């Protein structure tokens, strides 16, 4: 049965609220909630931070359920994800919903988290509460794509970001790369950095650019800085190593990395993770598996071309953010943003799902999720 216009309208508002938790709640999902009597919204909320009250609890408190429950009793709750039914960092939401006297609960999607996975809905139904599932489900799944990927695959959501000239260069033939994009674009990058769990670069980017990979000004998250460096040869005088005591640095090395290199970095405050696997591709997958074990939800890959190309070849990139500056550099030997093997035909090209395109100062900013041919 098609959802009513009223159900869609309230659920869309709940999804808007959920979005406000981006960067604050991971590895938890973003969740929004609206409580309504007909068209009137009497309570609303969202999951604001990891370990804090869930969206349903916020909405119930606003609706007055924490006092008499009079306004919430008999109302309809719209929530973007199935209410939890287990004791985690907070009590079960399902019991609070039942206690408040909610008559009907409309859910965008079930929560595949093993300790929920239909259990919350079952508790509500056992208490006589009417439930409807699937209103704006596609939108809800899109919102929590990173959370769902981490649950389903054990790996984080991989976002590739680069800035390039109009002719597709990320550096000149001499290696000059600062600055391709304008100041406004770099401000957007820092906002993006501030909501991810890790920033990943390759050995050459660390060597040539000597980046700090910090967030300025600080955002809701302080991302782990990761350098993919087979021989653990990161310069001890680099900005990354010199600031490892302030913001963590992980060097993803291969088994062939000399022990002296590893010890030099660990003595300087870095962590060295030896990636198992024979090939570069295998080791990248092992690194993503390790980041997933640490419950990192979103990682931002900032280059270089070999690293981005290897991840793209392996089907590991989920989203891209690209800044295109109105500049021409030229040069057959100038650096391009995506190397690797690449695809054989244009027909095999990966596309972006509903890409967003906007002008940021003089630059064009394109972002979107990667769609792979079926």
PDB file of N, CA and C in Angstrom, residues 72 95 109 126 135 147 155-156 163-164 175 181 190 198 202 209 211 214 224 233-234 247 303 356 361 364 371 374:
ATOM      1  N   UNK A  72       1.785  12.800  23.900  1.00  0.00           N
ATOM      2  CA  UNK A  72       2.271  11.698  23.081  1.00  0.00           C
ATOM      3  C   UNK A  72       1.263  10.555  22.993  1.00  0.00           C
ATOM      4  N   UNK A  95      10.899   0.496  24.684  1.00  0.00           N
ATOM      5  CA  UNK A  95      10.142   0.538  25.944  1.00  0.00           C
ATOM      6  C   UNK A  95       9.635   1.946  26.243  1.00  0.00           C
ATOM      7  N   UNK A 109      13.160   2.344   7.777  1.00  0.00           N
ATOM      8  CA  UNK A 109      13.806   1.062   7.504  1.00  0.00           C
ATOM      9  C   UNK A 109      14.127   0.318   8.790  1.00  0.00           C
ATOM     10  N   UNK A 126       3.911  -6.341  19.810  1.00  0.00           N
ATOM     11  CA  UNK A 126       3.419  -7.146  20.936  1.00  0.00           C
ATOM     12  C   UNK A 126       2.683  -6.295  21.951  1.00  0.00           C
ATOM     13  N   UNK A 135       8.475   3.588   4.610  1.00  0.00           N
ATOM     14  CA  UNK A 135       8.186   4.927   4.096  1.00  0.00           C
ATOM     15  C   UNK A 135       9.503   5.674   3.879  1.00  0.00           C
ATOM     16  N   UNK A 147      26.960   3.643   7.607  1.00  0.00           N
ATOM     17  CA  UNK A 147      26.623   2.761   8.730  1.00  0.00           C
ATOM     18  C   UNK A 147      26.274   1.367   8.214  1.00  0.00           C
ATOM     19  N   UNK A 155      33.819  -2.935   6.582  1.00  0.00           N
ATOM     20  CA  UNK A 155      34.740  -1.911   6.078  1.00  0.00           C
ATOM     21  C   UNK A 155      34.087  -0.533   6.107  1.00  0.00           C
ATOM     22  N   UNK A 156      34.901   0.512   6.225  1.00  0.00           N
ATOM     23  CA  UNK A 156      34.341   1.864   6.249  1.00  0.00           C
ATOM     24  C   UNK A 156      33.923   2.347   4.867  1.00  0.00           C
ATOM     25  N   UNK A 163      41.614  17.774  -5.970  1.00  0.00           N
ATOM     26  CA  UNK A 163      41.473  19.032  -6.689  1.00  0.00           C
ATOM     27  C   UNK A 163      42.301  18.916  -7.954  1.00  0.00           C
ATOM     28  N   UNK A 164      41.750  19.387  -9.073  1.00  0.00           N
ATOM     29  CA  UNK A 164      42.479  19.278 -10.332  1.00  0.00           C
ATOM     30  C   UNK A 164      42.218  20.495 -11.209  1.00  0.00           C
ATOM     31  N   UNK A 175      55.941  18.575 -10.339  1.00  0.00           N
ATOM     32  CA  UNK A 175      55.413  18.208  -9.029  1.00  0.00           C
ATOM     33  C   UNK A 175      54.767  19.344  -8.279  1.00  0.00           C
ATOM     34  N   UNK A 181      43.201  24.541  -6.193  1.00  0.00           N
ATOM     35  CA  UNK A 181      41.872  25.071  -5.871  1.00  0.00           C
ATOM     36  C   UNK A 181      42.005  26.350  -5.048  1.00  0.00           C
ATOM     37  N   UNK A 190      38.067  21.248   4.600  1.00  0.00           N
ATOM     38  CA  UNK A 190      38.250  21.137   6.043  1.00  0.00           C
ATOM     39  C   UNK A 190      36.944  20.753   6.745  1.00  0.00           C
ATOM     40  N   UNK A 198      39.026   9.108   9.436  1.00  0.00           N
ATOM     41  CA  UNK A 198      40.424   8.959   9.035  1.00  0.00           C
ATOM     42  C   UNK A 198      40.642   9.666   7.706  1.00  0.00           C
ATOM     43  N   UNK A 202      48.887   8.520   0.219  1.00  0.00           N
ATOM     44  CA  UNK A 202      49.951   7.614  -0.155  1.00  0.00           C
ATOM     45  C   UNK A 202      51.319   8.173   0.192  1.00  0.00           C
ATOM     46  N   UNK A 209      54.123  16.724  -0.644  1.00  0.00           N
ATOM     47  CA  UNK A 209      53.336  17.845  -0.105  1.00  0.00           C
ATOM     48  C   UNK A 209      53.631  18.143   1.357  1.00  0.00           C
ATOM     49  N   UNK A 211      52.011  17.225   4.056  1.00  0.00           N
ATOM     50  CA  UNK A 211      50.770  17.762   4.618  1.00  0.00           C
ATOM     51  C   UNK A 211      50.678  17.526   6.119  1.00  0.00           C
ATOM     52  N   UNK A 214      45.339  17.980   9.142  1.00  0.00           N
ATOM     53  CA  UNK A 214      44.531  18.333  10.302  1.00  0.00           C
ATOM     54  C   UNK A 214      43.277  19.072   9.841  1.00  0.00           C
ATOM     55  N   UNK A 224      41.927  10.190  12.347  1.00  0.00           N
ATOM     56  CA  UNK A 224      43.206   9.496  12.333  1.00  0.00           C
ATOM     57  C   UNK A 224      43.884   9.782  10.999  1.00  0.00           C
ATOM     58  N   UNK A 233      58.823   4.392   5.245  1.00  0.00           N
ATOM     59  CA  UNK A 233      59.930   5.325   5.046  1.00  0.00           C
ATOM     60  C   UNK A 233      59.525   6.779   5.282  1.00  0.00           C
ATOM     61  N   UNK A 234      58.408   7.006   5.934  1.00  0.00           N
ATOM     62  CA  UNK A 234      57.944   8.368   6.204  1.00  0.00           C
ATOM     63  C   UNK A 234      59.026   9.145   6.949  1.00  0.00           C
ATOM     64  N   UNK A 247      47.981  14.532  17.182  1.00  0.00           N
ATOM     65  CA  UNK A 247      46.918  13.886  16.409  1.00  0.00           C
ATOM     66  C   UNK A 247      47.480  12.558  15.901  1.00  0.00           C
ATOM     67  N   UNK A 303      44.609  11.123  -1.853  1.00  0.00           N
ATOM     68  CA  UNK A 303      45.630  10.927  -2.885  1.00  0.00           C
ATOM     69  C   UNK A 303      46.809  10.152  -2.372  1.00  0.00           C
ATOM     70  N   UNK A 356      25.853  16.289  -7.131  1.00  0.00           N
ATOM     71  CA  UNK A 356      25.626  17.690  -6.802  1.00  0.00           C
ATOM     72  C   UNK A 356      26.754  18.511  -7.413  1.00  0.00           C
ATOM     73  N   UNK A 361      33.524  29.811  -5.228  1.00  0.00           N
ATOM     74  CA  UNK A 361      34.471  30.788  -5.723  1.00  0.00           C
ATOM     75  C   UNK A 361      34.651  30.574  -7.217  1.00  0.00           C
ATOM     76  N   UNK A 364      34.635  24.674  -9.652  1.00  0.00           N
ATOM     77  CA  UNK A 364      33.441  23.845  -9.704  1.00  0.00           C
ATOM     78  C   UNK A 364      33.644  22.672  -8.746  1.00  0.00           C
ATOM     79  N   UNK A 371      28.301   4.759  -8.661  1.00  0.00           N
ATOM     80  CA  UNK A 371      27.390   3.707  -9.112  1.00  0.00           C
ATOM     81  C   UNK A 371      28.152   2.798 -10.061  1.00  0.00           C
ATOM     82  N   UNK A 374      25.661  -2.787 -13.402  1.00  0.00           N
ATOM     83  CA  UNK A 374      25.171  -4.089 -12.952  1.00  0.00           C
ATOM     84  C   UNK A 374      25.611  -5.159 -13.941  1.00  0.00           C
TER      85      UNK A 374
END
